[in-house]
PDB file of C-alpha atoms in Angstrom:
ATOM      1  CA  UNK A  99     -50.862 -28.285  -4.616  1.00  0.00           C
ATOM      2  CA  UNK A 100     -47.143 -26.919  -4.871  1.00  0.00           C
ATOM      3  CA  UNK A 101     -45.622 -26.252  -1.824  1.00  0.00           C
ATOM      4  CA  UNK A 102     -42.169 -24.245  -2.376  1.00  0.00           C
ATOM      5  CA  UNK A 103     -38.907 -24.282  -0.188  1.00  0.00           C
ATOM      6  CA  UNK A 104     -36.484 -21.232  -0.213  1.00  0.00           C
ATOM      7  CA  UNK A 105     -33.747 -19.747   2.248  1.00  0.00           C
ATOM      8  CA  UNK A 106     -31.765 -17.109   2.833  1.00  0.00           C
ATOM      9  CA  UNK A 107     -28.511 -15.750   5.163  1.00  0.00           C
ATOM     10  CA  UNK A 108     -27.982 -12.640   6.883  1.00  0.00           C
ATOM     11  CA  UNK A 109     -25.858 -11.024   8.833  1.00  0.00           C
ATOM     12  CA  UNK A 110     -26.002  -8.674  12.331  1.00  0.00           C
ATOM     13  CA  UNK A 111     -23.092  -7.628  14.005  1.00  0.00           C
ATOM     14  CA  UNK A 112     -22.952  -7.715  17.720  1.00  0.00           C
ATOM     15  CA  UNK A 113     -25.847  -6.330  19.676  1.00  0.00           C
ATOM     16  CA  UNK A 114     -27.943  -6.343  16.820  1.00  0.00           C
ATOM     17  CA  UNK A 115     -30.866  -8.427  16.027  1.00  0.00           C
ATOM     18  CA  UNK A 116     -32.261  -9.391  12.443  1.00  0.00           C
ATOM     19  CA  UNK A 117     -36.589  -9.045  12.567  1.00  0.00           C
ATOM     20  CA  UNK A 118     -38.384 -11.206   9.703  1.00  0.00           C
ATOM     21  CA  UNK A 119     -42.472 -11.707  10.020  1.00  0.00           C
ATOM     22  CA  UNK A 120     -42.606 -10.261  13.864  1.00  0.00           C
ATOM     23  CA  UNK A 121     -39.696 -12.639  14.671  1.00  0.00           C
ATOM     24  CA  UNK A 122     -36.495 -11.147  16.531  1.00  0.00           C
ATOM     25  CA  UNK A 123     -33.496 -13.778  14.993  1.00  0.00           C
ATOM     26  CA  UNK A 124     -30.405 -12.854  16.579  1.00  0.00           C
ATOM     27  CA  UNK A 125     -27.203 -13.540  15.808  1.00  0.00           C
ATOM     28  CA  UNK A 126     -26.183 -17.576  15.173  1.00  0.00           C
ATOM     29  CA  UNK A 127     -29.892 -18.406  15.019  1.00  0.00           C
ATOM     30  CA  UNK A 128     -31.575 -20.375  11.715  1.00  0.00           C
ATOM     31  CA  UNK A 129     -35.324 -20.353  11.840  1.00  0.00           C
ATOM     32  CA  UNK A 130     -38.137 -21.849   9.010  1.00  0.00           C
ATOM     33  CA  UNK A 131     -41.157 -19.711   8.359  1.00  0.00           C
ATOM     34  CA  UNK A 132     -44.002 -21.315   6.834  1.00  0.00           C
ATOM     35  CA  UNK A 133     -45.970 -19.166   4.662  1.00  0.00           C
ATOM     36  CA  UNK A 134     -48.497 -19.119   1.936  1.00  0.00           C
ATOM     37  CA  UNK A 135     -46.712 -18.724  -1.407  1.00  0.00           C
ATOM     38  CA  UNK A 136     -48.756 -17.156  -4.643  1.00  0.00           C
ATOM     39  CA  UNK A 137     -50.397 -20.439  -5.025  1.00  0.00           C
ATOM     40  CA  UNK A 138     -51.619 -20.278  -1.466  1.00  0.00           C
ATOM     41  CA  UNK A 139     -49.944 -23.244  -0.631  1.00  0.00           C
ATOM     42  CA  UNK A 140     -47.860 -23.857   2.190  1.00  0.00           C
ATOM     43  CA  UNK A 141     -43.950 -21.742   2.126  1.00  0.00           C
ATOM     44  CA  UNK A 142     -40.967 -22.661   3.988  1.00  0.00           C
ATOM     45  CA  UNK A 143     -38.711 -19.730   4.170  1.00  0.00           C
ATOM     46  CA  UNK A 144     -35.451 -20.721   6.450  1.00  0.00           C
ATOM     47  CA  UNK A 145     -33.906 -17.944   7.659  1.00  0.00           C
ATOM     48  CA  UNK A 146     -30.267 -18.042   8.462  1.00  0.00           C
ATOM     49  CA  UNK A 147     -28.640 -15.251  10.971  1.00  0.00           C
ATOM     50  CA  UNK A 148     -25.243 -15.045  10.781  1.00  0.00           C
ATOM     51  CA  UNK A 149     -23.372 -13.703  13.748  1.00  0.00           C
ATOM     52  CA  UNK A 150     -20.786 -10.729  12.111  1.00  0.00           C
ATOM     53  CA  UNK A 151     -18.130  -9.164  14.223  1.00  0.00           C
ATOM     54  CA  UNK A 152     -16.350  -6.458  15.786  1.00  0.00           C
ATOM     55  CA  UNK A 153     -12.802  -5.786  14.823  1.00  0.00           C
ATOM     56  CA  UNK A 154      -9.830  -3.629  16.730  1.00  0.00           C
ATOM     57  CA  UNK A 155      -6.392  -3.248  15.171  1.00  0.00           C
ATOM     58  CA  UNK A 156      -3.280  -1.323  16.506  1.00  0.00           C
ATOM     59  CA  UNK A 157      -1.223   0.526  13.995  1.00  0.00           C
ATOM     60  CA  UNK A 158       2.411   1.564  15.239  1.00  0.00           C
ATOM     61  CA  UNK A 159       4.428   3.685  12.627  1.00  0.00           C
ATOM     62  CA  UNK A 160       7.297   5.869  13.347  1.00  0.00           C
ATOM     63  CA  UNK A 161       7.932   9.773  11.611  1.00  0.00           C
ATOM     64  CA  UNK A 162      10.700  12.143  11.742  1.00  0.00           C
ATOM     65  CA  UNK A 163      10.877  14.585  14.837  1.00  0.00           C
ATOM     66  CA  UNK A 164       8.568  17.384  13.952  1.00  0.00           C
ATOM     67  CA  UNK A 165       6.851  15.128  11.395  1.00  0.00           C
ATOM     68  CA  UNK A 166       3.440  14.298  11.329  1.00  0.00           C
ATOM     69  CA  UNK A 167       1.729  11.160  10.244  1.00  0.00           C
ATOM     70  CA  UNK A 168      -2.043  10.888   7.989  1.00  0.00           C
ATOM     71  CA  UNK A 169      -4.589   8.486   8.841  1.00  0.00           C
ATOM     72  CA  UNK A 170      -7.990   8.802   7.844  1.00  0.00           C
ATOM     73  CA  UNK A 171      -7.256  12.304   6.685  1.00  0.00           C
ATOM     74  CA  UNK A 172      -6.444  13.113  10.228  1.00  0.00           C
ATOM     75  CA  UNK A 173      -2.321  14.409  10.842  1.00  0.00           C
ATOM     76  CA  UNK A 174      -0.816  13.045  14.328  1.00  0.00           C
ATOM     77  CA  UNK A 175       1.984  14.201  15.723  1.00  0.00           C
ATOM     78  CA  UNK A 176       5.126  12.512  17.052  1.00  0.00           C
ATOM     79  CA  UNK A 177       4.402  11.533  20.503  1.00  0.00           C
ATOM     80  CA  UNK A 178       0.383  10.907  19.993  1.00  0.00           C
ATOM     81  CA  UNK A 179      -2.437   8.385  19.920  1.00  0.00           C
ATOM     82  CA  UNK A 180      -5.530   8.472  18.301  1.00  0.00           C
ATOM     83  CA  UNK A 181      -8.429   5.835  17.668  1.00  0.00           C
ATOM     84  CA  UNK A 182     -10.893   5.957  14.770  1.00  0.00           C
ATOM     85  CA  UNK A 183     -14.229   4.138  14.871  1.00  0.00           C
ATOM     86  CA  UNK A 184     -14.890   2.890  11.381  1.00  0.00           C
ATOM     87  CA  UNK A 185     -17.239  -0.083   9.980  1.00  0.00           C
ATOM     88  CA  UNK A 186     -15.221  -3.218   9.255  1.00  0.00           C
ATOM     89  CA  UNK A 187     -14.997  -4.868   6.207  1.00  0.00           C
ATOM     90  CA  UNK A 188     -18.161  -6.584   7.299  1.00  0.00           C
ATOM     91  CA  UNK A 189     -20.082  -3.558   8.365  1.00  0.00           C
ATOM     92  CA  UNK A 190     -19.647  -3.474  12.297  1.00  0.00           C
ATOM     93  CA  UNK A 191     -17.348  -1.429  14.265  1.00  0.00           C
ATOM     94  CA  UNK A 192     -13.637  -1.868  14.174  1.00  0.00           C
ATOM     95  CA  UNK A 193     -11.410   0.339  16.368  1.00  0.00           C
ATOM     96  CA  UNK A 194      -8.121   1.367  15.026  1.00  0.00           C
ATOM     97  CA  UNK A 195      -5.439   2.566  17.611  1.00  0.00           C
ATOM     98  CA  UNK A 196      -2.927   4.626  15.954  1.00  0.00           C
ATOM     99  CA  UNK A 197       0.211   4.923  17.468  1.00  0.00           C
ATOM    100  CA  UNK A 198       2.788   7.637  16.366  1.00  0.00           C
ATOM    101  CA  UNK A 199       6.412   7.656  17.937  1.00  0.00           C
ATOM    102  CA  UNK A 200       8.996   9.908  16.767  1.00  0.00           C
ATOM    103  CA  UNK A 201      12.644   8.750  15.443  1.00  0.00           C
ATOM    104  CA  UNK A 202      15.222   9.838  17.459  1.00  0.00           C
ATOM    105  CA  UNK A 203      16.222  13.165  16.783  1.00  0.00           C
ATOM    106  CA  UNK A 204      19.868  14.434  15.351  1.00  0.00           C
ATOM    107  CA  UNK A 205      21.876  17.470  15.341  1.00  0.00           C
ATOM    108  CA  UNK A 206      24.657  18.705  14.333  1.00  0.00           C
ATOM    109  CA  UNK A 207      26.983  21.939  14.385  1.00  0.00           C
ATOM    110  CA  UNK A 208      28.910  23.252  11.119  1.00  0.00           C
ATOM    111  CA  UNK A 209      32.530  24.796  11.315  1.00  0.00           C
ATOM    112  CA  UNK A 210      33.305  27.177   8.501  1.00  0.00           C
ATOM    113  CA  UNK A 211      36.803  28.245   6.861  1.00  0.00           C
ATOM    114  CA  UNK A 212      37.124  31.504   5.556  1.00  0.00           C
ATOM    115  CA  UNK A 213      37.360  32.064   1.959  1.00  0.00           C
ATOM    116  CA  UNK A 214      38.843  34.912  -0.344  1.00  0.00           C
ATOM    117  CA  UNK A 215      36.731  37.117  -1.516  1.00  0.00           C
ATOM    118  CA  UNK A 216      37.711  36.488  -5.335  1.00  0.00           C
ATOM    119  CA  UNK A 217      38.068  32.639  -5.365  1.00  0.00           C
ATOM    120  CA  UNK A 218      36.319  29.716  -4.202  1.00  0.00           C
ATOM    121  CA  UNK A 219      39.005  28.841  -1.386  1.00  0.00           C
ATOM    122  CA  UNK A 220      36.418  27.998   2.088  1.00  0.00           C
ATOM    123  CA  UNK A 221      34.646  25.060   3.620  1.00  0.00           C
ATOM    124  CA  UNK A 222      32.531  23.755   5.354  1.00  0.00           C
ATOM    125  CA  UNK A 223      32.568  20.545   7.962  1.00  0.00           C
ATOM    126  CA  UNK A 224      29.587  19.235   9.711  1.00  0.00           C
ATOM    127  CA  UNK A 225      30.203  18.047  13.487  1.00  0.00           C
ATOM    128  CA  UNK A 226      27.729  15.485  15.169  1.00  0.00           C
ATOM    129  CA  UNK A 227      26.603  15.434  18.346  1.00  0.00           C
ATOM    130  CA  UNK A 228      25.048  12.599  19.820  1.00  0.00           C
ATOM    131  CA  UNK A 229      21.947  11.150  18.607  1.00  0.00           C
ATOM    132  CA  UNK A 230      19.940   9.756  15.652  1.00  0.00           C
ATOM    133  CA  UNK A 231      20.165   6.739  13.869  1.00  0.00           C
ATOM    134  CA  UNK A 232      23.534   6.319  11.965  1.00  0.00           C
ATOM    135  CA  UNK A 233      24.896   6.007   9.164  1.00  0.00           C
ATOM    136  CA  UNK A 234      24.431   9.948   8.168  1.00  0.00           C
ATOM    137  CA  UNK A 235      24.731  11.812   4.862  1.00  0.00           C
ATOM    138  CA  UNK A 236      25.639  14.765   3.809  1.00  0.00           C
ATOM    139  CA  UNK A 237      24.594  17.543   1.638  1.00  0.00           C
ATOM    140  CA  UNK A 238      24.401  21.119   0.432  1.00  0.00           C
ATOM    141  CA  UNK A 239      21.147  21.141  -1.591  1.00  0.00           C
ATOM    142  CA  UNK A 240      19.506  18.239  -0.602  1.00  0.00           C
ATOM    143  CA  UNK A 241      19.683  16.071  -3.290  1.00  0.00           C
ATOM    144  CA  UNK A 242      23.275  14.883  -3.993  1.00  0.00           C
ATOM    145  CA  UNK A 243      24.366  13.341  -0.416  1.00  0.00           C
ATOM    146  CA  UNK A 244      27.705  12.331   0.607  1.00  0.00           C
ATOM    147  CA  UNK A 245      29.164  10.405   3.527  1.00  0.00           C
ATOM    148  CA  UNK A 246      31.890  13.289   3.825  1.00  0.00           C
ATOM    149  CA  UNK A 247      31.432  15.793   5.839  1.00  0.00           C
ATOM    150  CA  UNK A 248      33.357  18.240   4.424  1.00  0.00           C
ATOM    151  CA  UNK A 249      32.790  20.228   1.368  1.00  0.00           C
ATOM    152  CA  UNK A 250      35.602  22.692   0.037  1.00  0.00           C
ATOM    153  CA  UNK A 251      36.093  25.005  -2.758  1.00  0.00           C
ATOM    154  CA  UNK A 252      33.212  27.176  -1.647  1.00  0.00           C
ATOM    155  CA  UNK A 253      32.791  30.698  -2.315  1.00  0.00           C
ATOM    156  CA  UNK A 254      31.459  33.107   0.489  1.00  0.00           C
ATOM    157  CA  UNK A 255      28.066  33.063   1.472  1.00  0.00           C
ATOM    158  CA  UNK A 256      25.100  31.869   2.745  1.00  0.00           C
ATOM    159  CA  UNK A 257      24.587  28.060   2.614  1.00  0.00           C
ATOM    160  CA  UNK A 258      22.011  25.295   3.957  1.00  0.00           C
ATOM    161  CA  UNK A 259      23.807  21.923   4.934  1.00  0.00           C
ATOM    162  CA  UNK A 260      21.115  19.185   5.108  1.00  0.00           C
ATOM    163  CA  UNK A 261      22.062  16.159   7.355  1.00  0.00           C
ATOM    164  CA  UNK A 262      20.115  12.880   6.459  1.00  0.00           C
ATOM    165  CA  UNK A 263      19.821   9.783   9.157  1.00  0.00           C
ATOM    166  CA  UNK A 264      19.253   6.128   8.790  1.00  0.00           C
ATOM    167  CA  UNK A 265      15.529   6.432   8.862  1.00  0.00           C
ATOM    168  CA  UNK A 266      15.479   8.992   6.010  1.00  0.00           C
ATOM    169  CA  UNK A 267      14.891  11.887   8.448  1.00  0.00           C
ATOM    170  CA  UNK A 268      16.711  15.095   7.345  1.00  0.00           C
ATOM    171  CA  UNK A 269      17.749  17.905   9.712  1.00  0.00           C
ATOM    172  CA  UNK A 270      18.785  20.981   8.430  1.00  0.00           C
ATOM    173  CA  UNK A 271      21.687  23.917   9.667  1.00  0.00           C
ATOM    174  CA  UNK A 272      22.195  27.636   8.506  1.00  0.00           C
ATOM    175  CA  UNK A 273      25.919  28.617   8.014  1.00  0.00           C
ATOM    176  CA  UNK A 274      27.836  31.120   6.186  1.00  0.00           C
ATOM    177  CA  UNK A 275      31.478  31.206   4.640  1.00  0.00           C
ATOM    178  CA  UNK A 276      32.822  34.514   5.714  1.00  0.00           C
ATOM    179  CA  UNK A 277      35.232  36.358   3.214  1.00  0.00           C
ATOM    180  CA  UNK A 278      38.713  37.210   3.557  1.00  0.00           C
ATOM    181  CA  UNK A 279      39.062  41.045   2.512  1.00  0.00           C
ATOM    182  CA  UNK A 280      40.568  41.729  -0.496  1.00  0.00           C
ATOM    183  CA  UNK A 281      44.146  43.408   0.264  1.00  0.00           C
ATOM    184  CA  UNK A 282      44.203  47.273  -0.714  1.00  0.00           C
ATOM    185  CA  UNK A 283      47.072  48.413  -2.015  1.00  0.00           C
TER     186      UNK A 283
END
């Protein structure tokens, strides 16, 4: 007669138990089964449960004012907490505590200087008040930033002067270069 020896693992996370041949195995447990294999001899199965678990995980990040941040598909504000219940690498529940705080916030006020209407004679000078995260850069499209605040040799008009902070966040303020009239003779 052959008699044949075989064994396998599983796992069950927590509160869950693992049922083989009317036999609830929970988790941590190894048990041998003796059955009758093809032959009809005598089987020993061992059964191995292995005790998975639970996982929880805090995730602090930080956005501009305003700004949202994406988990999961989700957007949280500034300011906000959410959890998500998701399976774990190993299959059971992990908790994930996002937690969203918001960068100080910056502003600013621009001063303009008249130009003439003909020639590209006015400026413009960005004034801090307090807050944000130093050092701050300038700029007038958003792209090319300076640590000046001034820009000159403007023409009239409408402009946008974007203020970026330490942390990358960007606030923006309206202004407009008013035009000397042109002298009528």
């Amino acid at each position: 007669w052959v008699t044949s020896n075989s064994a396998f693992e599983v796992g069950v996370c927590p509160g869950e138990t693992y049922d083989y041949q009317g036999a609830t195995l929970g988790g941590g447990t190894t048990q041998a089964f003796t059955l009758h294999n093809w032959l009809g001899c005598d089987s020993v199965v061992t059964v191995t449960v292995k005790q998975l678990h639970n996982s929880s995980k805090q995730l602090d990040v930080n956005v501009c004012p305003g700004k949202t941040y994406e988990y999961n598909n989700i957007q949280i504000p500034g300011g906000q907490v959410q959890d998500f219940h998701l399976p774990n690498a190993e299959g059971c529940d992990s908790m994930i505590t996002v937690r969203v705080t918001e960068y100080p916030s910056a502003s600013f006020v621009v001063q303009t200087e008249t130009a003439c209407a003909n020639a590209a004679t006015g400026s413009l000078s960005a004034v801090l008040n307090p807050g944000g995260q130093s050092p701050f850069q300038y700029s007038l499209n958003n792209i090319d930033y300076q640590d000046e605040t001034l820009f000159d040799q403007l023409s009239a008009g409408d402009y946008q002067v974007f203020m970026e902070d330490a942390n990358h966040c960007v606030f923006i303020q309206p202004a407009t270069i008013a035009a000397v009239p042109q002298l009528e003779i």
